[in-house]
Amino acid sequence: MTLDPGASRPRPSLTPPEFASALAQPRVAAPAAITPPSSSPTPVQLPTAAARRGRSASVWIIGILVLVLIVLVAYFLTALGPAASLIGMVLAVVPLVGVLFAVRIVDRWEPEPRGLLILAIAWGAIAAVGIALGVDLLLSMVFGPATGAREVLQTVVQAPVVEEFAKGLGVFLIFATARRAFDGPIDGIVYGALVGAGFAFTENIQYFAVSFIEGGATETTTTFFLRGILSPFAHVMFTSVTGFALGLAARRGLSTGQAIGPGLLGLAGAIALHAFWNGSAMFGDFFFLYLTLQVPLFIGFILGVVALRREESRLTRRRLGEYAAAGWFTPQEVDMLATSAGRKAALAWARTLRGDRTPLMKTFITDATALAATRQRAITGRDPQAAAEERDLLAKTAATRAAMFAP
């Protein structure tokens, strides 16, 4: 890295991404050319309260979540009792931690805002569960307890439709209120996965608590093995399909209204996958179907996520390469920022500097990745505020680089 990149390099060509993938951007606007950096970096502009898009909607969502949470707590304590509810919650934390760790790995390249991640988990754990329980209660009041054929329909039809709609609604709300943090398929998968993880957490509390009440430690252990060990990613995978579809809509620059169609297609895929999963668990030999159907589905899901991560890496390299052509980064910095191995090596090198400057390197990597994403939004014409954000991020990366090399 260098403190003062040269200003005489040619400006980049603003051509569309040359990806063979169908995920490439379909439209290209004409954002301002990247200007070479000056010898003295401009002061970093800290975020102000000017652009708080969706704040009013967030307040309403949080208020609703709090009210539903109170109702859910009352339901669990009344229907299941404090002891069984506590045991169920403790056991449900175990698969949740594993899922959150996996999602963190997926989200590591361009981390999403922490507040939105928490909101996604809360929506799944509170609002989506509340909707599903409410619909189930209403249908029970109308048709009576589920037995026989209706129990099968409840598992294979009602649960997939109602639960995926409730979870997908949360992903769509994040898409509608936080578009600048919803850039593409990986973002959609992350938000969808966290909504699914939150839903599975609360659902597991109920399953584990009921198992403890009805069969003691033996049945609880069996239920924990089936849900917490064999299939902790089931709901994560289902809702990620909806998130993936909305992520594609975001990458194509579709408005909230235009994204309803792709969102419904993703929802249909999530419902079908959920119904298939539940059906395979009800009919035939569970472990045979688990190994021959459910495990391959999960492996395919993982491979898809890996392919999308590689797409993000290519996008980062191309966009930062344009800044390197204008003198803001060196080619070596672009190579470092565009690969996981390069980032690890950079963090290890930063630890050898005086005072351990790893935090500065982490900030540099985060801001540079955000800069690449901002540039992509500018090129596709789907973020009118991208130019201002671009200037701020360029100033921040320059200031962080200078601080890292300060004596």
Short mmCIF file of C-alpha atoms in Angstrom, two decimals:
data_model
loop_
_atom_site.label_atom_id
_atom_site.label_comp_id
_atom_site.label_asym_id
_atom_site.label_seq_id
_atom_site.Cartn_x
_atom_site.Cartn_y
_atom_site.Cartn_z
CA MET A 1 0.00 0.00 0.00
CA THR A 2 1.06 3.61 -0.53
CA LEU A 3 0.35 6.82 1.30
CA ASP A 4 0.03 9.00 -1.79
CA PRO A 5 -1.01 7.15 -4.96
CA GLY A 6 -0.07 8.87 -8.15
CA ALA A 7 -2.60 11.17 -9.77
CA SER A 8 -1.44 10.73 -13.35
CA ARG A 9 -3.05 7.37 -14.06
CA PRO A 10 -5.86 7.21 -16.65
CA ARG A 11 -9.46 7.22 -15.61
CA PRO A 12 -11.30 3.91 -15.86
CA SER A 13 -13.77 2.94 -18.52
CA LEU A 14 -17.29 2.62 -17.16
CA THR A 15 -18.29 -0.52 -19.05
CA PRO A 16 -20.83 -2.97 -17.67
CA PRO A 17 -19.59 -6.03 -15.78
CA GLU A 18 -18.32 -8.68 -18.15
CA PHE A 19 -19.74 -11.59 -16.19
CA ALA A 20 -20.96 -14.74 -17.89
CA SER A 21 -23.30 -15.20 -14.95
CA ALA A 22 -26.99 -14.36 -15.14
CA LEU A 23 -26.45 -12.33 -11.99
CA ALA A 24 -24.68 -9.58 -13.93
CA GLN A 25 -26.24 -6.13 -13.99
CA PRO A 26 -28.66 -5.57 -16.90
CA ARG A 27 -28.52 -1.77 -17.00
CA VAL A 28 -25.71 0.75 -17.00
CA ALA A 29 -25.99 4.41 -16.12
CA ALA A 30 -23.28 7.04 -16.42
CA PRO A 31 -21.99 8.02 -12.99
CA ALA A 32 -19.34 10.68 -12.69
CA ALA A 33 -15.84 9.60 -13.61
CA ILE A 34 -13.55 8.78 -10.74
CA THR A 35 -11.31 11.73 -10.04
CA PRO A 36 -7.69 11.11 -9.08
CA PRO A 37 -6.88 11.63 -5.39
CA SER A 38 -5.21 14.80 -4.20
CA SER A 39 -1.98 14.74 -2.26
CA SER A 40 -3.83 15.58 0.95
CA PRO A 41 -6.88 13.45 1.69
CA THR A 42 -10.14 15.26 2.25
CA PRO A 43 -11.54 15.14 5.77
CA VAL A 44 -13.72 12.15 6.55
CA GLN A 45 -17.37 13.11 6.72
CA LEU A 46 -19.08 11.30 9.56
CA PRO A 47 -22.62 10.12 8.94
CA THR A 48 -25.28 12.59 10.01
CA ALA A 49 -28.95 12.28 10.78
CA ALA A 50 -29.85 13.57 7.31
CA ALA A 51 -30.48 10.22 5.65
CA ARG A 52 -32.42 7.94 7.97
CA ARG A 53 -34.50 6.20 5.42
CA GLY A 54 -37.13 3.93 6.78
CA ARG A 55 -36.73 5.11 10.37
CA SER A 56 -40.44 5.61 10.90
CA ALA A 57 -41.17 2.14 9.53
CA SER A 58 -38.50 0.65 11.79
CA VAL A 59 -40.09 2.23 14.86
CA TRP A 60 -43.45 0.73 13.96
CA ILE A 61 -41.92 -2.68 13.30
CA ILE A 62 -40.07 -2.66 16.63
CA GLY A 63 -43.24 -1.64 18.45
CA ILE A 64 -45.19 -4.48 16.87
CA LEU A 65 -42.43 -6.96 17.69
CA VAL A 66 -42.46 -5.95 21.36
CA LEU A 67 -46.22 -6.42 21.61
CA VAL A 68 -46.11 -9.83 19.90
CA LEU A 69 -43.20 -10.87 22.12
CA ILE A 70 -45.27 -10.15 25.23
CA VAL A 71 -48.09 -12.31 23.85
CA LEU A 72 -45.70 -15.15 22.98
CA VAL A 73 -44.08 -15.14 26.42
CA ALA A 74 -47.52 -15.28 28.03
CA TYR A 75 -48.48 -18.14 25.71
CA PHE A 76 -45.40 -20.23 26.51
CA LEU A 77 -45.65 -19.69 30.25
CA THR A 78 -49.36 -20.51 30.28
CA ALA A 79 -49.47 -23.42 27.83
CA LEU A 80 -46.11 -25.05 28.55
CA GLY A 81 -45.14 -23.83 31.99
CA PRO A 82 -42.00 -22.00 33.13
CA ALA A 83 -39.82 -25.11 33.64
CA ALA A 84 -40.50 -26.75 30.27
CA SER A 85 -40.23 -23.39 28.48
CA LEU A 86 -36.85 -22.72 30.08
CA ILE A 87 -35.54 -26.17 29.15
CA GLY A 88 -36.80 -25.73 25.61
CA MET A 89 -35.15 -22.32 25.30
CA VAL A 90 -31.78 -23.55 26.57
CA LEU A 91 -31.79 -26.45 24.10
CA ALA A 92 -32.96 -24.20 21.25
CA VAL A 93 -29.96 -21.92 21.74
CA VAL A 94 -27.55 -24.70 20.67
CA PRO A 95 -28.62 -25.01 17.00
CA LEU A 96 -29.19 -21.25 16.84
CA VAL A 97 -25.55 -20.56 17.72
CA GLY A 98 -24.37 -22.96 15.02
CA VAL A 99 -26.61 -21.37 12.41
CA LEU A 100 -25.54 -17.83 13.34
CA PHE A 101 -21.89 -18.84 13.04
CA ALA A 102 -22.52 -20.23 9.54
CA VAL A 103 -24.41 -17.10 8.46
CA ARG A 104 -21.58 -14.95 9.77
CA ILE A 105 -19.18 -16.79 7.46
CA VAL A 106 -21.48 -16.14 4.49
CA ASP A 107 -21.85 -12.47 5.45
CA ARG A 108 -18.16 -11.86 6.14
CA TRP A 109 -17.28 -10.47 2.70
CA GLU A 110 -19.56 -7.44 2.90
CA PRO A 111 -21.14 -7.43 6.38
CA GLU A 112 -24.70 -6.17 6.66
CA PRO A 113 -25.69 -3.53 9.26
CA ARG A 114 -25.94 -5.14 12.67
CA GLY A 115 -29.30 -3.53 13.39
CA LEU A 116 -30.84 -5.14 10.30
CA LEU A 117 -29.38 -8.53 11.21
CA ILE A 118 -30.95 -8.30 14.66
CA LEU A 119 -34.23 -7.18 13.11
CA ALA A 120 -34.22 -10.20 10.79
CA ILE A 121 -33.72 -12.62 13.69
CA ALA A 122 -36.36 -10.85 15.77
CA TRP A 123 -38.89 -10.92 12.95
CA GLY A 124 -38.46 -14.67 12.52
CA ALA A 125 -38.45 -15.44 16.24
CA ILE A 126 -41.38 -13.18 17.15
CA ALA A 127 -43.56 -11.85 14.32
CA ALA A 128 -43.41 -14.87 11.99
CA VAL A 129 -44.07 -17.28 14.85
CA GLY A 130 -46.92 -15.09 16.07
CA ILE A 131 -48.52 -15.11 12.61
CA ALA A 132 -48.15 -18.89 12.28
CA LEU A 133 -49.61 -19.55 15.74
CA GLY A 134 -52.44 -17.10 15.12
CA VAL A 135 -53.44 -18.78 11.86
CA ASP A 136 -53.19 -22.22 13.44
CA LEU A 137 -55.39 -21.13 16.35
CA LEU A 138 -57.95 -19.62 13.99
CA LEU A 139 -58.14 -22.77 11.85
CA SER A 140 -58.43 -24.94 14.96
CA MET A 141 -61.35 -22.84 16.16
CA VAL A 142 -63.08 -23.20 12.79
CA PHE A 143 -62.32 -26.84 11.91
CA GLY A 144 -61.41 -28.33 15.28
CA PRO A 145 -58.20 -30.20 16.24
CA ALA A 146 -56.10 -31.54 13.37
CA THR A 147 -56.49 -35.32 13.04
CA GLY A 148 -56.04 -37.84 10.24
CA ALA A 149 -56.02 -36.32 6.78
CA ARG A 150 -56.21 -32.78 8.11
CA GLU A 151 -53.08 -33.38 10.16
CA VAL A 152 -51.26 -34.37 6.98
CA LEU A 153 -52.56 -31.26 5.21
CA GLN A 154 -51.48 -29.15 8.17
CA THR A 155 -47.93 -30.47 7.92
CA VAL A 156 -47.51 -30.56 4.14
CA VAL A 157 -49.68 -27.60 3.07
CA GLN A 158 -50.67 -25.27 5.91
CA ALA A 159 -47.30 -25.06 7.65
CA PRO A 160 -45.24 -24.40 4.49
CA VAL A 161 -47.66 -21.78 3.12
CA VAL A 162 -48.32 -19.87 6.35
CA GLU A 163 -44.82 -20.06 7.78
CA GLU A 164 -43.00 -19.14 4.57
CA PHE A 165 -45.38 -16.25 3.95
CA ALA A 166 -44.83 -14.96 7.50
CA LYS A 167 -41.06 -15.27 7.22
CA GLY A 168 -40.92 -13.92 3.68
CA LEU A 169 -42.88 -10.86 4.76
CA GLY A 170 -40.02 -9.96 7.10
CA VAL A 171 -37.44 -10.28 4.33
CA PHE A 172 -39.60 -8.14 2.05
CA LEU A 173 -39.93 -5.43 4.74
CA ILE A 174 -36.15 -5.24 5.02
CA PHE A 175 -35.92 -5.05 1.22
CA ALA A 176 -38.47 -2.21 1.13
CA THR A 177 -37.08 -0.13 4.00
CA ALA A 178 -33.31 -0.68 3.71
CA ARG A 179 -32.52 -0.88 0.00
CA ARG A 180 -28.98 0.45 0.32
CA ALA A 181 -28.17 -2.51 2.58
CA PHE A 182 -29.90 -5.00 0.26
CA ASP A 183 -27.56 -5.12 -2.73
CA GLY A 184 -27.86 -8.58 -4.19
CA PRO A 185 -28.48 -12.32 -3.78
CA ILE A 186 -26.00 -12.84 -0.94
CA ASP A 187 -27.66 -10.07 1.08
CA GLY A 188 -31.04 -11.66 0.46
CA ILE A 189 -29.76 -15.07 1.53
CA VAL A 190 -28.29 -13.60 4.72
CA TYR A 191 -31.50 -11.83 5.70
CA GLY A 192 -33.63 -14.82 4.73
CA ALA A 193 -31.36 -17.19 6.66
CA LEU A 194 -31.54 -15.07 9.80
CA VAL A 195 -35.33 -14.78 9.63
CA GLY A 196 -35.45 -18.56 9.25
CA ALA A 197 -33.01 -19.02 12.13
CA GLY A 198 -35.13 -16.85 14.41
CA PHE A 199 -38.27 -18.77 13.48
CA ALA A 200 -36.59 -22.14 14.08
CA PHE A 201 -35.35 -20.94 17.48
CA THR A 202 -38.83 -20.16 18.81
CA GLU A 203 -40.37 -23.19 17.12
CA ASN A 204 -37.71 -25.40 18.72
CA ILE A 205 -38.55 -24.00 22.15
CA GLN A 206 -42.09 -25.27 21.68
CA TYR A 207 -41.06 -28.66 20.27
CA PHE A 208 -38.47 -29.31 22.97
CA ALA A 209 -40.79 -28.16 25.76
CA VAL A 210 -43.68 -30.35 24.54
CA SER A 211 -41.31 -33.32 24.23
CA PHE A 212 -40.13 -32.78 27.80
CA ILE A 213 -43.71 -32.59 29.10
CA GLU A 214 -44.92 -35.66 27.19
CA GLY A 215 -41.88 -37.96 27.27
CA GLY A 216 -39.30 -36.58 29.66
CA ALA A 217 -35.58 -36.66 28.94
CA THR A 218 -35.77 -39.58 26.48
CA GLU A 219 -38.21 -37.98 24.06
CA THR A 220 -36.57 -34.58 24.48
CA THR A 221 -33.21 -36.07 23.48
CA THR A 222 -34.72 -37.68 20.38
CA THR A 223 -36.43 -34.46 19.33
CA PHE A 224 -33.25 -32.47 19.91
CA PHE A 225 -31.25 -34.90 17.77
CA LEU A 226 -33.76 -34.75 14.89
CA ARG A 227 -34.26 -30.97 14.91
CA GLY A 228 -31.12 -29.55 16.49
CA ILE A 229 -28.49 -31.88 15.02
CA LEU A 230 -29.86 -33.38 11.79
CA SER A 231 -31.79 -30.39 10.43
CA PRO A 232 -30.85 -27.09 12.09
CA PHE A 233 -30.62 -25.37 8.68
CA ALA A 234 -34.04 -26.40 7.35
CA HIS A 235 -35.88 -23.10 7.94
CA VAL A 236 -32.69 -21.22 7.06
CA MET A 237 -32.62 -22.88 3.65
CA PHE A 238 -36.35 -22.40 2.95
CA THR A 239 -36.48 -18.67 3.63
CA SER A 240 -33.16 -18.09 1.88
CA VAL A 241 -34.94 -18.95 -1.38
CA THR A 242 -37.26 -15.98 -0.88
CA GLY A 243 -34.30 -13.80 0.07
CA PHE A 244 -32.36 -14.94 -2.98
CA ALA A 245 -35.21 -13.92 -5.30
CA LEU A 246 -35.49 -10.50 -3.68
CA GLY A 247 -31.71 -10.15 -3.87
CA LEU A 248 -31.85 -10.72 -7.62
CA ALA A 249 -34.57 -8.06 -7.82
CA ALA A 250 -32.33 -5.67 -5.87
CA ARG A 251 -29.39 -6.34 -8.16
CA ARG A 252 -31.54 -5.61 -11.20
CA GLY A 253 -32.59 -2.28 -9.68
CA LEU A 254 -36.28 -3.13 -9.37
CA SER A 255 -38.48 -0.91 -7.21
CA THR A 256 -40.39 -2.25 -4.23
CA GLY A 257 -43.53 -2.66 -6.32
CA GLN A 258 -41.67 -4.30 -9.19
CA ALA A 259 -40.01 -6.73 -6.78
CA ILE A 260 -43.33 -8.21 -5.65
CA GLY A 261 -43.41 -10.56 -8.66
CA PRO A 262 -39.90 -11.99 -8.15
CA GLY A 263 -40.57 -12.10 -4.42
CA LEU A 264 -43.68 -14.22 -4.95
CA LEU A 265 -41.72 -16.57 -7.21
CA GLY A 266 -39.11 -16.95 -4.48
CA LEU A 267 -41.87 -17.50 -1.93
CA ALA A 268 -43.36 -20.23 -4.12
CA GLY A 269 -39.96 -21.92 -4.23
CA ALA A 270 -39.61 -21.67 -0.46
CA ILE A 271 -43.09 -23.14 0.06
CA ALA A 272 -42.39 -26.01 -2.35
CA LEU A 273 -39.07 -26.80 -0.68
CA HIS A 274 -40.66 -26.64 2.78
CA ALA A 275 -43.55 -28.89 1.71
CA PHE A 276 -41.15 -31.37 0.12
CA TRP A 277 -39.03 -31.44 3.27
CA ASN A 278 -42.02 -31.97 5.57
CA GLY A 279 -43.51 -34.59 3.27
CA SER A 280 -40.29 -36.58 3.15
CA ALA A 281 -40.24 -36.57 6.95
CA MET A 282 -43.81 -37.91 7.17
CA PHE A 283 -43.79 -40.63 4.51
CA GLY A 284 -41.43 -43.55 4.14
CA ASP A 285 -38.22 -44.24 6.03
CA PHE A 286 -37.05 -40.96 7.55
CA PHE A 287 -33.32 -41.66 7.61
CA PHE A 288 -33.30 -43.08 4.07
CA LEU A 289 -35.10 -40.02 2.71
CA TYR A 290 -32.93 -37.76 4.85
CA LEU A 291 -29.74 -39.15 3.31
CA THR A 292 -31.02 -39.40 -0.27
CA LEU A 293 -33.09 -36.20 -0.51
CA GLN A 294 -32.57 -33.74 2.32
CA VAL A 295 -28.78 -33.96 2.54
CA PRO A 296 -28.28 -33.47 -1.24
CA LEU A 297 -30.62 -30.46 -1.11
CA PHE A 298 -28.52 -28.93 1.65
CA ILE A 299 -25.27 -29.64 -0.22
CA GLY A 300 -26.71 -27.96 -3.31
CA PHE A 301 -27.66 -24.97 -1.19
CA ILE A 302 -24.10 -24.67 0.13
CA LEU A 303 -22.61 -24.91 -3.37
CA GLY A 304 -24.96 -22.17 -4.55
CA VAL A 305 -23.86 -19.87 -1.73
CA VAL A 306 -20.19 -20.55 -2.54
CA ALA A 307 -20.80 -19.63 -6.20
CA LEU A 308 -22.47 -16.37 -5.16
CA ARG A 309 -19.56 -15.52 -2.87
CA ARG A 310 -17.17 -15.95 -5.79
CA GLU A 311 -19.37 -13.63 -7.83
CA GLU A 312 -19.06 -10.99 -5.10
CA SER A 313 -15.28 -11.39 -5.13
CA ARG A 314 -15.16 -10.83 -8.89
CA LEU A 315 -17.39 -7.79 -8.57
CA THR A 316 -15.16 -6.32 -5.84
CA ARG A 317 -12.05 -6.82 -7.96
CA ARG A 318 -13.57 -5.17 -11.02
CA ARG A 319 -14.97 -2.12 -9.24
CA LEU A 320 -11.85 -1.51 -7.13
CA GLY A 321 -9.77 -1.99 -10.27
CA GLU A 322 -11.44 1.13 -11.65
CA TYR A 323 -10.34 3.10 -8.60
CA ALA A 324 -6.84 1.67 -8.97
CA ALA A 325 -6.76 2.97 -12.55
CA ALA A 326 -7.56 6.44 -11.18
CA GLY A 327 -4.85 6.19 -8.50
CA TRP A 328 -6.89 5.56 -5.36
CA PHE A 329 -5.57 2.02 -4.83
CA THR A 330 -2.51 0.12 -5.95
CA PRO A 331 -2.93 -3.09 -7.98
CA GLN A 332 -1.50 -4.97 -5.01
CA GLU A 333 -4.19 -3.55 -2.75
CA VAL A 334 -6.89 -4.64 -5.19
CA ASP A 335 -5.47 -8.17 -5.24
CA MET A 336 -5.47 -8.20 -1.46
CA LEU A 337 -9.00 -6.85 -1.09
CA ALA A 338 -10.52 -9.16 -3.72
CA THR A 339 -9.55 -12.48 -2.13
CA SER A 340 -10.11 -14.06 1.26
CA ALA A 341 -6.50 -15.23 1.36
CA GLY A 342 -5.28 -11.70 0.63
CA ARG A 343 -7.39 -10.26 3.43
CA LYS A 344 -6.08 -12.81 5.92
CA ALA A 345 -2.51 -12.03 4.91
CA ALA A 346 -3.16 -8.28 5.26
CA LEU A 347 -4.60 -8.71 8.76
CA ALA A 348 -1.61 -10.84 9.76
CA TRP A 349 0.74 -8.15 8.43
CA ALA A 350 -1.14 -5.40 10.28
CA ARG A 351 -0.61 -7.26 13.56
CA THR A 352 3.15 -6.90 13.07
CA LEU A 353 2.95 -3.09 12.91
CA ARG A 354 3.64 -0.95 15.94
CA GLY A 355 0.71 -1.05 18.33
CA ASP A 356 -1.10 -3.83 16.40
CA ARG A 357 -3.01 -2.00 13.69
CA THR A 358 -5.37 -4.86 12.90
CA PRO A 359 -8.45 -2.70 13.67
CA LEU A 360 -7.30 -0.17 11.08
CA MET A 361 -6.82 -2.90 8.49
CA LYS A 362 -10.29 -4.30 9.24
CA THR A 363 -11.74 -0.82 8.74
CA PHE A 364 -9.82 -0.41 5.48
CA ILE A 365 -11.12 -3.75 4.16
CA THR A 366 -14.70 -3.01 5.21
CA ASP A 367 -14.75 0.48 3.69
CA ALA A 368 -13.09 -0.66 0.46
CA THR A 369 -15.64 -3.46 0.04
CA ALA A 370 -18.48 -1.02 0.71
CA LEU A 371 -16.91 1.32 -1.85
CA ALA A 372 -17.01 -1.40 -4.51
CA ALA A 373 -20.69 -2.07 -3.75
CA THR A 374 -21.46 1.65 -3.85
CA ARG A 375 -19.75 1.98 -7.22
CA GLN A 376 -21.84 -0.89 -8.55
CA ARG A 377 -25.06 0.82 -7.42
CA ALA A 378 -23.90 4.02 -9.12
CA ILE A 379 -23.13 2.26 -12.39
CA THR A 380 -26.53 0.59 -12.49
CA GLY A 381 -28.28 3.86 -11.63
CA ARG A 382 -30.19 2.45 -8.64
CA ASP A 383 -28.87 4.69 -5.87
CA PRO A 384 -29.07 8.49 -6.34
CA GLN A 385 -27.01 8.98 -3.17
CA ALA A 386 -24.17 6.75 -4.35
CA ALA A 387 -21.95 9.67 -5.44
CA ALA A 388 -21.96 11.26 -1.98
CA GLU A 389 -21.34 7.92 -0.29
CA GLU A 390 -18.54 7.23 -2.76
CA ARG A 391 -16.76 10.47 -1.81
CA ASP A 392 -17.06 9.70 1.90
CA LEU A 393 -15.73 6.17 1.49
CA LEU A 394 -12.81 7.32 -0.66
CA ALA A 395 -11.88 9.86 2.00
CA LYS A 396 -12.20 7.25 4.75
CA THR A 397 -10.03 4.68 2.98
CA ALA A 398 -7.36 7.31 2.31
CA ALA A 399 -7.41 8.45 5.95
CA THR A 400 -7.27 4.87 7.24
CA ARG A 401 -4.33 4.06 4.97
CA ALA A 402 -2.48 7.14 6.24
CA ALA A 403 -3.17 6.18 9.86
CA MET A 404 -1.92 2.66 9.23
CA PHE A 405 1.41 3.92 7.93
CA ALA A 406 1.79 6.69 10.48
CA PRO A 407 5.01 6.45 12.50
#
